[in-house]
Amino acid sequence: MPANPTFLDRLKNGSPALAAWCGLPDPAISALLAREAFDAIVLDLQHGAIDFTPAMNAVPLIAAAGKPAVVRISVGDFAAASRCLDAGASGVIAPMINTLEDAHRFASFMKFPPLGERSWGPHGALTVSGLQGGDYFKAANGLSVAFAMVETREALGLVDDILAIPGIDGIFIGPSDLSIALSQGRHMDPTSREVEEALDHALSRARAAGKIAAVYAASGERAAELVRRGFHLVSIASDVSLIRTGAQMALKAARA
């Protein structure tokens, strides 16, 4: 690996990365978690209480801790992907990528020409990267990691074609939504047999394509299992669940 690897280099060539998942709107929370031993911080704009401005305020705080910030945008809000990169985010997760058109559009907002159609305006990215404009432009397509979410039957059926798109760097699997889709709405079970088989399939296809396989885990124990299976990036729990778990552990100890 190079002396100062990019986030993409780190994911491809390093040990599996562990991320904290943040949905609370105060940037201080993601900044605090960035000071822990997580390898990256995910800011959730799709389901979290966080919206664009506090998320972008969090990016430089996360970068100051030496960690990459990854943003999950809202469904179909591909323009926000470019804005996140401009602010200095290292990666973007796009949910509900269910067609090749979705994947191509997402990639086009993530990469500069000739690979995509991202426009120029990296106001925060220059500071975060430490690069001058021309140098950033040359390096940017390798600095911005595009994760297409695989969480439906449609996406799973197209996974090879999605991974083949040059501007897509990897897939991010949402086991809960995938379980709902695979069971046709009968249940939500992110560890069902169907989901486990789908995870293995998606992971093998990503590895065969030489791209990144990322996934969400509801607990540290589940994250350890997914790391052993070979996922490149595993996001653990959420800021809300981490706070509640810590509180419950402290109260249990106090009342023992």
XYZ file of N, CA and C in Angstrom:
768
model
N 0.840 -1.200 0.000
C 0.000 0.000 0.000
C 0.869 1.242 0.000
N 0.429 2.347 -0.630
C 1.207 3.568 -0.592
C 1.286 4.118 0.813
N 2.255 5.050 1.035
C 2.470 5.603 2.372
C 1.215 6.308 2.889
N 0.508 6.994 2.011
C -0.713 7.695 2.384
C -1.858 7.208 1.498
N -2.389 6.036 1.791
C -3.409 5.459 0.910
C -4.709 6.247 0.944
N -5.400 6.241 -0.182
C -6.736 6.834 -0.223
C -7.698 5.895 0.501
N -8.913 6.388 0.734
C -9.936 5.549 1.354
C -10.187 4.308 0.506
N -10.234 4.476 -0.820
C -10.455 3.338 -1.712
C -9.299 2.346 -1.619
N -8.053 2.844 -1.596
C -6.899 1.958 -1.423
C -7.010 1.180 -0.118
N -7.394 1.903 0.925
C -7.504 1.284 2.251
C -8.532 0.156 2.233
N -9.652 0.388 1.565
C -10.693 -0.629 1.519
C -10.265 -1.836 0.687
N -9.564 -1.588 -0.400
C -9.169 -2.687 -1.287
C -7.998 -3.499 -0.742
N -7.065 -2.828 -0.078
C -5.801 -3.469 0.253
C -5.529 -3.635 1.738
N -6.321 -2.986 2.575
C -6.085 -3.070 4.009
C -6.940 -4.127 4.668
N -6.846 -4.189 5.984
C -7.721 -5.083 6.737
C -9.139 -4.524 6.692
N -10.146 -5.351 6.961
C -11.528 -4.853 6.900
C -11.731 -3.611 7.764
N -12.468 -2.651 7.221
C -12.709 -1.388 7.910
C -14.033 -1.436 8.656
N -14.063 -0.806 9.817
C -15.265 -0.729 10.645
C -15.712 0.718 10.739
N -16.994 0.958 10.496
C -17.531 2.318 10.489
C -18.581 2.497 11.576
N -18.669 3.725 12.080
C -19.769 4.108 12.970
C -20.855 4.738 12.121
N -22.097 4.431 12.436
C -23.248 4.902 11.657
C -23.950 5.995 12.455
N -24.067 7.194 11.887
C -24.603 8.343 12.615
C -25.858 8.898 11.941
N -26.899 9.084 12.756
C -28.120 9.689 12.250
C -28.599 10.850 13.096
N -27.939 11.096 14.223
C -28.309 12.223 15.072
C -27.713 13.512 14.509
N -28.434 14.626 14.580
C -28.054 15.810 13.821
C -26.901 16.635 14.380
N -26.527 16.449 15.628
C -25.451 17.264 16.195
C -24.105 16.764 15.683
N -23.338 17.599 14.959
C -22.036 17.164 14.434
C -21.067 16.715 15.521
N -21.281 17.173 16.755
C -20.392 16.773 17.842
C -20.428 15.271 18.079
N -21.559 14.631 17.774
C -21.673 13.188 18.008
C -20.798 12.414 17.035
N -20.878 12.749 15.747
C -20.026 12.061 14.773
C -18.556 12.401 14.999
N -18.274 13.636 15.433
C -16.898 14.021 15.734
C -16.358 13.209 16.906
N -17.206 12.988 17.916
C -16.813 12.192 19.071
C -16.510 10.751 18.664
N -17.380 10.158 17.861
C -17.163 8.783 17.421
C -15.933 8.663 16.521
N -15.640 9.727 15.766
C -14.448 9.719 14.909
C -13.175 9.644 15.728
N -13.239 10.063 17.006
C -12.062 9.999 17.880
C -11.889 8.620 18.499
N -12.859 7.749 18.302
C -12.720 6.361 18.735
C -12.008 5.569 17.632
N -11.902 4.256 17.804
C -11.089 3.448 16.899
C -11.830 2.986 15.648
N -12.899 3.682 15.280
C -13.556 3.384 14.001
C -12.656 3.809 12.854
N -12.819 3.132 11.722
C -12.022 3.455 10.544
C -12.694 4.480 9.652
N -13.992 4.697 9.828
C -14.746 5.658 9.025
C -16.030 5.999 9.763
N -16.665 7.089 9.355
C -17.935 7.511 9.927
C -18.948 7.653 8.801
N -20.128 7.048 8.967
C -21.211 7.164 7.989
C -22.254 8.137 8.529
N -22.627 9.107 7.718
C -23.665 10.080 8.057
C -24.917 9.735 7.247
N -26.009 9.439 7.945
C -27.209 8.918 7.278
C -28.241 10.015 7.030
N -28.333 10.465 5.773
C -29.325 11.470 5.388
C -30.621 10.843 4.905
N -30.649 9.510 4.768
C -31.870 8.870 4.285
C -32.859 8.626 5.420
N -32.418 7.973 6.476
C -33.323 7.629 7.569
C -32.989 8.337 8.872
N -31.806 8.921 8.977
C -31.439 9.597 10.209
C -32.125 10.943 10.350
N -31.996 11.529 11.545
C -32.554 12.862 11.800
C -31.660 13.954 11.236
N -30.498 13.572 10.782
C -29.524 14.512 10.245
C -29.933 14.953 8.838
N -29.712 16.225 8.513
C -29.939 16.680 7.147
C -28.651 17.261 6.588
N -28.734 17.919 5.420
C -27.522 18.222 4.669
C -26.563 19.148 5.420
N -27.058 20.248 5.972
C -26.153 21.230 6.577
C -25.383 20.675 7.773
N -26.041 20.054 8.773
C -25.248 19.488 9.864
C -24.320 18.364 9.418
N -24.732 17.617 8.399
C -23.847 16.568 7.879
C -22.576 17.170 7.311
N -22.731 18.252 6.546
C -21.553 18.880 5.957
C -20.707 19.584 7.016
N -21.342 20.048 8.088
C -20.578 20.618 9.203
C -19.771 19.544 9.926
N -20.272 18.314 9.872
C -19.575 17.210 10.538
C -18.358 16.736 9.755
N -18.378 16.884 8.436
C -17.307 16.338 7.600
C -15.920 16.838 8.015
N -15.697 18.161 8.161
C -14.354 18.591 8.560
C -13.967 18.156 9.971
N -14.951 17.992 10.871
C -14.652 17.509 12.212
C -14.191 16.055 12.169
N -14.824 15.269 11.312
C -14.425 13.871 11.128
C -13.039 13.815 10.497
N -12.809 14.667 9.497
C -11.504 14.711 8.826
C -10.404 15.133 9.791
N -10.736 16.037 10.724
C -9.746 16.486 11.709
C -9.291 15.350 12.612
N -10.129 14.330 12.754
C -9.761 13.149 13.534
C -9.013 12.127 12.674
N -8.779 12.479 11.410
C -8.047 11.591 10.511
C -8.878 10.470 9.930
N -10.198 10.645 9.922
C -11.087 9.593 9.433
C -11.854 10.059 8.203
N -12.180 9.153 7.277
C -13.031 9.501 6.139
C -14.498 9.564 6.527
N -15.205 10.509 5.959
C -16.649 10.621 6.145
C -17.348 10.056 4.913
N -18.346 9.221 5.156
C -19.162 8.640 4.091
C -20.597 9.083 4.341
N -21.282 9.536 3.307
C -22.643 10.051 3.465
C -23.624 9.166 2.700
N -24.685 8.729 3.396
C -25.781 8.068 2.676
C -26.806 9.142 2.329
N -26.983 9.371 1.036
C -27.919 10.378 0.564
C -29.344 9.818 0.584
N -30.322 10.688 0.358
C -31.707 10.242 0.228
C -31.914 9.556 -1.116
N -32.985 8.808 -1.237
C -33.249 8.049 -2.462
C -33.345 8.984 -3.668
N -32.524 8.720 -4.668
C -32.577 9.468 -5.928
C -31.971 10.851 -5.893
N -31.443 11.288 -4.758
C -30.895 12.649 -4.653
C -29.437 12.658 -5.076
N -29.204 12.341 -6.341
C -27.836 12.194 -6.821
C -27.073 13.520 -6.845
N -27.777 14.630 -7.004
C -27.104 15.929 -6.973
C -26.437 16.156 -5.623
N -27.053 15.642 -4.564
C -26.467 15.774 -3.234
C -25.149 15.018 -3.130
N -24.983 13.973 -3.942
C -23.727 13.215 -3.913
C -22.557 14.121 -4.265
N -22.701 14.907 -5.332
C -21.635 15.828 -5.720
C -21.387 16.875 -4.635
N -22.444 17.366 -4.028
C -22.297 18.382 -2.978
C -21.561 17.807 -1.762
N -21.831 16.559 -1.446
C -21.118 15.914 -0.339
C -19.631 15.793 -0.645
N -19.311 15.410 -1.869
C -17.906 15.318 -2.261
C -17.248 16.691 -2.237
N -17.964 17.719 -2.713
C -17.428 19.078 -2.696
C -17.080 19.508 -1.275
N -17.867 19.051 -0.306
C -17.650 19.431 1.090
C -16.520 18.644 1.741
N -16.055 17.593 1.066
C -14.931 16.831 1.586
C -15.233 15.408 1.996
N -16.457 14.931 1.730
C -16.760 13.530 2.023
C -15.899 12.621 1.143
N -15.527 11.478 1.703
C -14.694 10.526 0.965
C -15.516 9.521 0.174
N -16.770 9.346 0.552
C -17.612 8.386 -0.143
C -19.072 8.722 0.007
N -19.877 8.150 -0.876
C -21.326 8.351 -0.844
C -22.006 7.002 -1.059
N -23.021 6.744 -0.243
C -23.859 5.555 -0.397
C -25.191 6.004 -0.982
N -25.584 5.414 -2.097
C -26.854 5.752 -2.740
C -27.840 4.608 -2.528
N -28.943 4.848 -1.808
C -29.912 3.777 -1.555
C -30.799 3.493 -2.767
N -31.395 2.316 -2.743
C -32.385 1.911 -3.743
C -31.896 2.092 -5.182
N -30.710 1.570 -5.445
C -30.206 1.520 -6.822
C -30.758 0.232 -7.430
N -31.884 0.355 -8.108
C -32.623 -0.824 -8.567
C -32.577 -1.043 -10.063
N -32.008 -0.069 -10.798
C -31.900 -0.204 -12.253
C -30.504 0.237 -12.687
N -30.128 -0.139 -13.886
C -28.843 0.311 -14.414
C -28.854 1.808 -14.665
N -30.016 2.353 -15.004
C -30.120 3.799 -15.168
C -29.812 4.508 -13.847
N -30.355 3.987 -12.731
C -30.040 4.546 -11.415
C -28.536 4.533 -11.174
N -27.910 3.410 -11.448
C -26.481 3.252 -11.175
C -25.642 4.179 -12.040
N -26.000 4.293 -13.317
C -25.254 5.180 -14.216
C -25.403 6.643 -13.790
N -26.607 7.036 -13.407
C -26.826 8.427 -12.977
C -26.041 8.727 -11.708
N -26.082 7.809 -10.764
C -25.317 7.988 -9.532
C -23.826 8.144 -9.838
N -23.285 7.249 -10.656
C -21.860 7.317 -11.005
C -21.514 8.625 -11.696
N -22.426 9.137 -12.513
C -22.133 10.366 -13.260
C -21.966 11.555 -12.324
N -22.670 11.566 -11.187
C -22.541 12.662 -10.226
C -21.332 12.484 -9.306
N -20.774 11.285 -9.283
C -19.664 10.987 -8.379
C -18.294 11.208 -9.012
N -18.228 11.199 -10.324
C -16.927 11.218 -10.995
C -16.842 12.371 -11.993
N -15.647 12.983 -12.073
C -15.389 14.010 -13.073
C -15.215 13.371 -14.449
N -15.422 14.160 -15.540
C -15.143 13.651 -16.880
C -13.674 13.206 -16.971
N -13.414 12.204 -17.808
C -14.341 11.575 -18.758
C -15.166 10.435 -18.169
N -14.935 10.096 -16.887
C -15.642 8.966 -16.296
C -17.092 9.308 -15.971
N -17.344 10.554 -15.541
C -18.698 10.972 -15.190
C -18.963 12.392 -15.624
N -19.892 13.058 -14.932
C -20.279 14.417 -15.305
C -20.278 15.352 -14.089
N -19.528 14.990 -13.058
C -19.462 15.838 -11.865
C -18.918 17.218 -12.248
N -19.538 18.261 -11.738
C -19.075 19.614 -12.047
C -18.120 20.102 -10.971
N -17.415 21.179 -11.255
C -16.321 21.650 -10.411
C -16.820 22.569 -9.293
N -16.319 22.358 -8.093
C -16.659 23.231 -6.972
C -16.297 22.615 -5.640
N -15.102 22.038 -5.493
C -14.744 21.318 -4.264
C -14.298 22.243 -3.134
N -15.210 23.044 -2.615
C -14.863 24.072 -1.630
C -14.232 23.503 -0.372
N -14.768 22.425 0.142
C -14.213 21.819 1.348
C -13.231 20.698 1.058
N -13.382 20.075 -0.091
C -12.538 18.925 -0.429
C -11.076 19.316 -0.584
N -10.825 20.538 -1.045
C -9.429 20.979 -1.187
C -8.773 21.065 0.185
N -9.496 21.587 1.158
C -8.948 21.683 2.513
C -8.744 20.303 3.125
N -9.749 19.446 2.994
C -9.666 18.114 3.577
C -8.549 17.301 2.943
N -8.420 17.388 1.614
C -7.407 16.600 0.907
C -6.021 17.208 0.995
N -5.946 18.531 1.217
C -4.654 19.211 1.224
C -4.082 19.420 -0.162
N -4.910 19.243 -1.185
C -4.442 19.362 -2.564
C -4.843 20.700 -3.161
N -4.035 21.167 -4.115
C -4.402 22.325 -4.915
C -5.407 21.891 -5.972
N -6.093 22.862 -6.573
C -7.188 22.555 -7.485
C -6.839 21.569 -8.584
N -5.758 21.829 -9.322
C -5.392 20.957 -10.432
C -5.043 19.558 -9.976
N -4.335 19.455 -8.862
C -3.960 18.144 -8.339
C -5.182 17.386 -7.832
N -6.108 18.121 -7.195
C -7.325 17.471 -6.738
C -8.127 16.932 -7.913
N -8.240 17.732 -8.967
C -8.998 17.288 -10.135
C -8.431 15.984 -10.700
N -7.106 15.889 -10.763
C -6.481 14.684 -11.311
C -6.722 13.472 -10.420
N -6.787 13.696 -9.106
C -6.891 12.574 -8.167
C -8.317 12.254 -7.747
N -9.255 13.178 -7.996
C -10.570 13.124 -7.358
C -11.349 11.852 -7.644
N -11.281 11.334 -8.859
C -12.074 10.136 -9.168
C -11.630 8.930 -8.348
N -10.371 8.947 -7.891
C -9.895 7.882 -7.019
C -10.096 8.182 -5.551
N -10.466 9.428 -5.245
C -10.705 9.818 -3.862
C -12.169 9.666 -3.458
N -13.061 9.650 -4.438
C -14.500 9.586 -4.165
C -15.010 8.167 -4.383
N -15.472 7.543 -3.316
C -15.898 6.143 -3.371
C -17.417 6.083 -3.507
N -17.887 5.491 -4.599
C -19.315 5.404 -4.901
C -19.841 4.017 -4.538
N -20.733 3.972 -3.535
C -21.357 2.722 -3.106
C -22.807 2.701 -3.574
N -23.156 1.737 -4.401
C -24.546 1.528 -4.804
C -25.174 0.531 -3.833
N -26.303 0.900 -3.223
C -26.928 -0.015 -2.276
C -27.666 -1.141 -2.988
N -27.452 -2.337 -2.471
C -28.157 -3.531 -2.942
C -29.086 -3.948 -1.820
N -30.396 -3.704 -2.001
C -31.350 -3.979 -0.934
C -32.703 -4.445 -1.475
N -32.751 -4.825 -2.754
C -33.979 -5.319 -3.363
C -33.671 -6.515 -4.269
N -34.720 -7.223 -4.647
C -34.545 -8.326 -5.610
C -33.978 -7.815 -6.931
N -34.476 -6.640 -7.350
C -34.025 -6.078 -8.630
C -32.531 -5.808 -8.611
N -32.055 -5.179 -7.540
C -30.630 -4.850 -7.438
C -29.786 -6.116 -7.366
N -30.259 -7.105 -6.602
C -29.514 -8.350 -6.474
C -29.399 -9.058 -7.825
N -30.463 -8.999 -8.613
C -30.437 -9.623 -9.935
C -29.522 -8.913 -10.915
N -29.273 -7.628 -10.665
C -28.421 -6.824 -11.555
C -27.029 -6.586 -10.989
N -26.672 -7.282 -9.918
C -25.458 -6.921 -9.198
C -24.214 -6.955 -10.070
N -24.100 -7.928 -10.966
C -22.922 -7.984 -11.847
C -22.874 -6.781 -12.774
N -24.024 -6.393 -13.306
C -24.073 -5.254 -14.222
C -23.803 -3.943 -13.490
N -24.302 -3.821 -12.266
C -24.028 -2.618 -11.469
C -22.538 -2.511 -11.175
N -21.937 -3.619 -10.778
C -20.514 -3.629 -10.458
C -19.642 -3.372 -11.683
N -20.166 -3.664 -12.870
C -19.389 -3.467 -14.096
C -19.311 -2.011 -14.526
N -20.136 -1.143 -13.951
C -20.129 0.273 -14.329
C -18.853 0.914 -13.801
N -18.044 1.551 -14.649
C -16.738 2.074 -14.227
C -16.793 3.035 -13.045
N -17.816 3.865 -12.943
C -17.875 4.843 -11.863
C -18.400 4.324 -10.545
N -18.811 3.061 -10.507
C -19.280 2.446 -9.267
C -18.111 1.696 -8.638
N -17.754 2.070 -7.409
C -16.592 1.470 -6.753
C -16.953 0.253 -5.913
N -18.218 0.117 -5.580
C -18.604 -1.022 -4.770
C -20.084 -1.001 -4.463
N -20.502 -1.972 -3.685
C -21.900 -2.080 -3.271
C -21.975 -2.036 -1.752
N -23.097 -1.532 -1.261
C -23.366 -1.508 0.172
C -24.692 -2.235 0.370
N -24.666 -3.258 1.192
C -25.856 -4.098 1.346
C -26.602 -3.719 2.615
N -27.907 -3.493 2.464
C -28.781 -3.231 3.601
C -29.567 -4.483 3.918
N -29.134 -5.289 4.896
C -29.785 -6.583 5.146
C -31.254 -6.493 5.545
N -31.651 -5.440 6.260
C -33.053 -5.360 6.695
C -33.986 -5.171 5.513
N -33.700 -4.157 4.665
C -34.532 -3.953 3.482
C -34.459 -5.146 2.541
N -33.280 -5.756 2.453
C -33.147 -6.926 1.587
C -34.020 -8.068 2.096
N -34.106 -8.219 3.404
C -34.945 -9.291 3.948
C -36.421 -9.040 3.659
N -36.834 -7.767 3.733
C -38.223 -7.428 3.414
C -38.526 -7.744 1.951
N -37.576 -7.380 1.076
C -37.772 -7.611 -0.358
C -37.780 -9.099 -0.686
N -36.829 -9.845 -0.131
C -36.720 -11.263 -0.465
C -37.885 -12.077 0.091
N -38.466 -11.617 1.199
C -39.621 -12.329 1.772
C -40.935 -11.796 1.225
N -40.845 -10.871 0.266
C -42.026 -10.227 -0.316
C -42.906 -9.593 0.771
N -42.233 -8.971 1.733
C -42.930 -8.236 2.774
C -43.491 -9.079 3.898
N -43.146 -10.345 3.945
C -43.695 -11.206 5.000
C -43.037 -10.960 6.354
N -41.758 -10.592 6.332
C -41.071 -10.341 7.592
C -39.835 -9.478 7.361
N -39.274 -8.998 8.473
C -38.020 -8.267 8.448
C -37.039 -9.024 9.338
N -36.139 -9.767 8.697
C -35.186 -10.600 9.430
C -33.837 -10.525 8.706
N -32.948 -9.622 9.157
C -31.673 -9.420 8.451
C -30.692 -10.578 8.557
N -31.044 -11.618 9.308
C -30.166 -12.788 9.379
C -30.871 -14.049 8.878
N -31.929 -13.873 8.089
C -32.644 -15.038 7.558
C -31.756 -15.808 6.580
N -32.139 -17.049 6.313
C -31.372 -17.874 5.378
C -31.278 -17.212 4.007
N -32.388 -16.637 3.546
C -32.388 -15.977 2.243
C -31.387 -14.823 2.210
N -31.355 -14.037 3.273
C -30.428 -12.908 3.332
C -28.982 -13.400 3.394
N -28.739 -14.429 4.201
C -27.375 -14.962 4.303
C -26.873 -15.438 2.943
N -27.725 -16.103 2.185
C -27.333 -16.550 0.847
C -27.102 -15.365 -0.079
N -27.950 -14.343 0.036
C -27.793 -13.152 -0.795
C -26.507 -12.415 -0.456
N -26.166 -12.343 0.833
C -24.917 -11.698 1.246
C -23.717 -12.413 0.648
N -23.713 -13.727 0.724
C -22.599 -14.498 0.166
C -22.487 -14.287 -1.336
N -23.640 -14.256 -2.013
C -23.639 -14.061 -3.464
C -23.105 -12.679 -3.826
N -23.628 -11.657 -3.181
C -23.200 -10.291 -3.493
C -21.722 -10.097 -3.183
N -21.265 -10.636 -2.060
C -19.856 -10.529 -1.696
C -18.968 -11.196 -2.743
N -19.344 -12.382 -3.189
C -18.529 -13.096 -4.176
C -18.493 -12.350 -5.509
N -19.622 -11.732 -5.895
C -19.657 -11.000 -7.169
C -18.811 -9.731 -7.083
N -18.856 -9.054 -5.935
C -18.024 -7.854 -5.770
C -16.554 -8.216 -5.821
N -16.180 -9.272 -5.149
C -14.778 -9.682 -5.150
C -14.340 -10.116 -6.543
N -15.208 -10.800 -7.261
C -14.878 -11.224 -8.619
C -14.666 -10.024 -9.538
N -15.398 -8.936 -9.274
C -15.279 -7.719 -10.080
C -14.133 -6.829 -9.620
N -13.466 -7.200 -8.525
C -12.389 -6.386 -7.986
C -12.881 -5.107 -7.343
N -14.107 -5.154 -6.803
C -14.692 -3.961 -6.198
C -15.043 -4.211 -4.732
N -15.561 -3.171 -4.086
C -15.750 -3.182 -2.644
C -17.114 -3.747 -2.263
N -17.139 -4.569 -1.228
C -18.384 -5.077 -0.658
C -18.506 -4.523 0.754
N -19.542 -3.736 0.997
C -19.789 -3.149 2.308
C -21.164 -3.572 2.795
N -21.362 -3.524 4.113
C -22.607 -4.037 4.674
C -22.860 -3.396 6.033
N -24.122 -3.368 6.419
C -24.517 -2.861 7.740
C -24.683 -4.029 8.698
N -24.194 -3.853 9.923
C -24.364 -4.850 10.978
C -25.027 -4.193 12.172
N -25.984 -4.871 12.784
C -26.739 -4.284 13.885
C -25.993 -4.317 15.211
N -24.907 -5.098 15.282
C -24.172 -5.215 16.533
C -22.707 -5.517 16.246
N -21.879 -5.375 17.276
C -20.475 -5.710 17.132
C -20.275 -7.186 16.838
N -21.092 -8.031 17.444
C -20.980 -9.473 17.210
C -21.293 -9.826 15.765
N -22.346 -9.208 15.226
C -22.693 -9.442 13.827
C -21.617 -8.870 12.916
N -21.051 -7.730 13.283
C -19.977 -7.130 12.486
C -18.781 -8.071 12.421
N -18.421 -8.683 13.542
C -17.286 -9.605 13.563
C -17.518 -10.779 12.616
N -18.749 -11.271 12.598
C -19.096 -12.377 11.697
C -18.948 -11.970 10.237
N -19.417 -10.761 9.906
C -19.343 -10.292 8.521
C -17.917 -9.969 8.110
N -17.105 -9.512 9.044
C -15.683 -9.301 8.770
C -15.018 -10.633 8.428
N -15.321 -11.665 9.208
C -14.740 -12.989 8.942
C -15.154 -13.519 7.588
N -16.328 -13.146 7.131
C -16.793 -13.623 5.826
C -16.105 -12.910 4.671
N -15.471 -11.776 4.947
C -14.662 -11.135 3.918
C -15.147 -9.801 3.420
N -16.123 -9.170 4.085
C -16.562 -7.847 3.655
C -15.461 -6.825 3.896
N -15.341 -5.877 2.968
C -14.292 -4.867 3.055
C -14.611 -3.774 4.073
N -15.889 -3.436 4.200
C -16.330 -2.378 5.101
C -17.604 -2.834 5.805
N -17.617 -2.748 7.126
C -18.789 -3.130 7.906
C -19.138 -1.964 8.825
N -20.355 -1.469 8.709
C -20.820 -0.392 9.578
C -21.551 -0.996 10.764
N -21.194 -0.518 11.968
C -21.686 -1.145 13.191
C -22.774 -0.315 13.855
N -23.933 -0.921 14.061
C -25.012 -0.344 14.856
C -25.329 1.081 14.410
N -25.585 1.978 15.357
C -25.866 3.390 15.075
C -25.519 4.196 16.306
N -25.426 5.518 16.139
C -25.133 6.349 17.301
C -26.214 6.187 18.371
N -27.469 6.092 17.957
C -28.563 5.917 18.923
C -28.393 4.615 19.690
N -28.154 3.520 18.979
C -28.033 2.228 19.667
C -26.777 2.170 20.527
N -25.688 2.824 20.085
C -24.473 2.841 20.898
C -24.703 3.597 22.202
N -25.431 4.709 22.141
C -25.743 5.468 23.352
C -26.626 4.644 24.287
N -27.658 4.024 23.724
C -28.575 3.239 24.555
C -27.858 2.039 25.176
N -27.009 1.366 24.385
C -26.274 0.207 24.906
C -25.346 0.621 26.035
N -24.637 1.743 25.838
C -23.749 2.228 26.885
C -24.510 2.582 28.154
N -25.665 3.232 27.985
C -26.486 3.586 29.143
C -26.982 2.350 29.873
N -27.444 1.351 29.124
C -27.958 0.127 29.735
C -26.869 -0.620 30.481
N -25.658 -0.650 29.915
C -24.539 -1.339 30.568
C -24.170 -0.631 31.871
N -24.128 0.712 31.839
C -23.783 1.476 33.041
C -24.827 1.281 34.132
N -26.098 1.321 33.760
C -27.168 1.134 34.740
C -27.170 -0.282 35.316
N -26.905 -1.249 34.449
C -26.864 -2.626 34.935
C -25.734 -2.807 35.950
N -24.571 -2.213 35.657
C -23.449 -2.305 36.578
C -23.739 -1.585 37.883
N -24.397 -0.428 37.784
C -24.688 0.388 38.975
C -25.695 -0.290 39.884
N -26.574 -1.072 39.282
C -27.647 -1.699 40.067
C -27.347 -3.154 40.431
N -26.144 -3.601 40.125
C -25.779 -4.992 40.390
C -25.709 -5.259 41.904
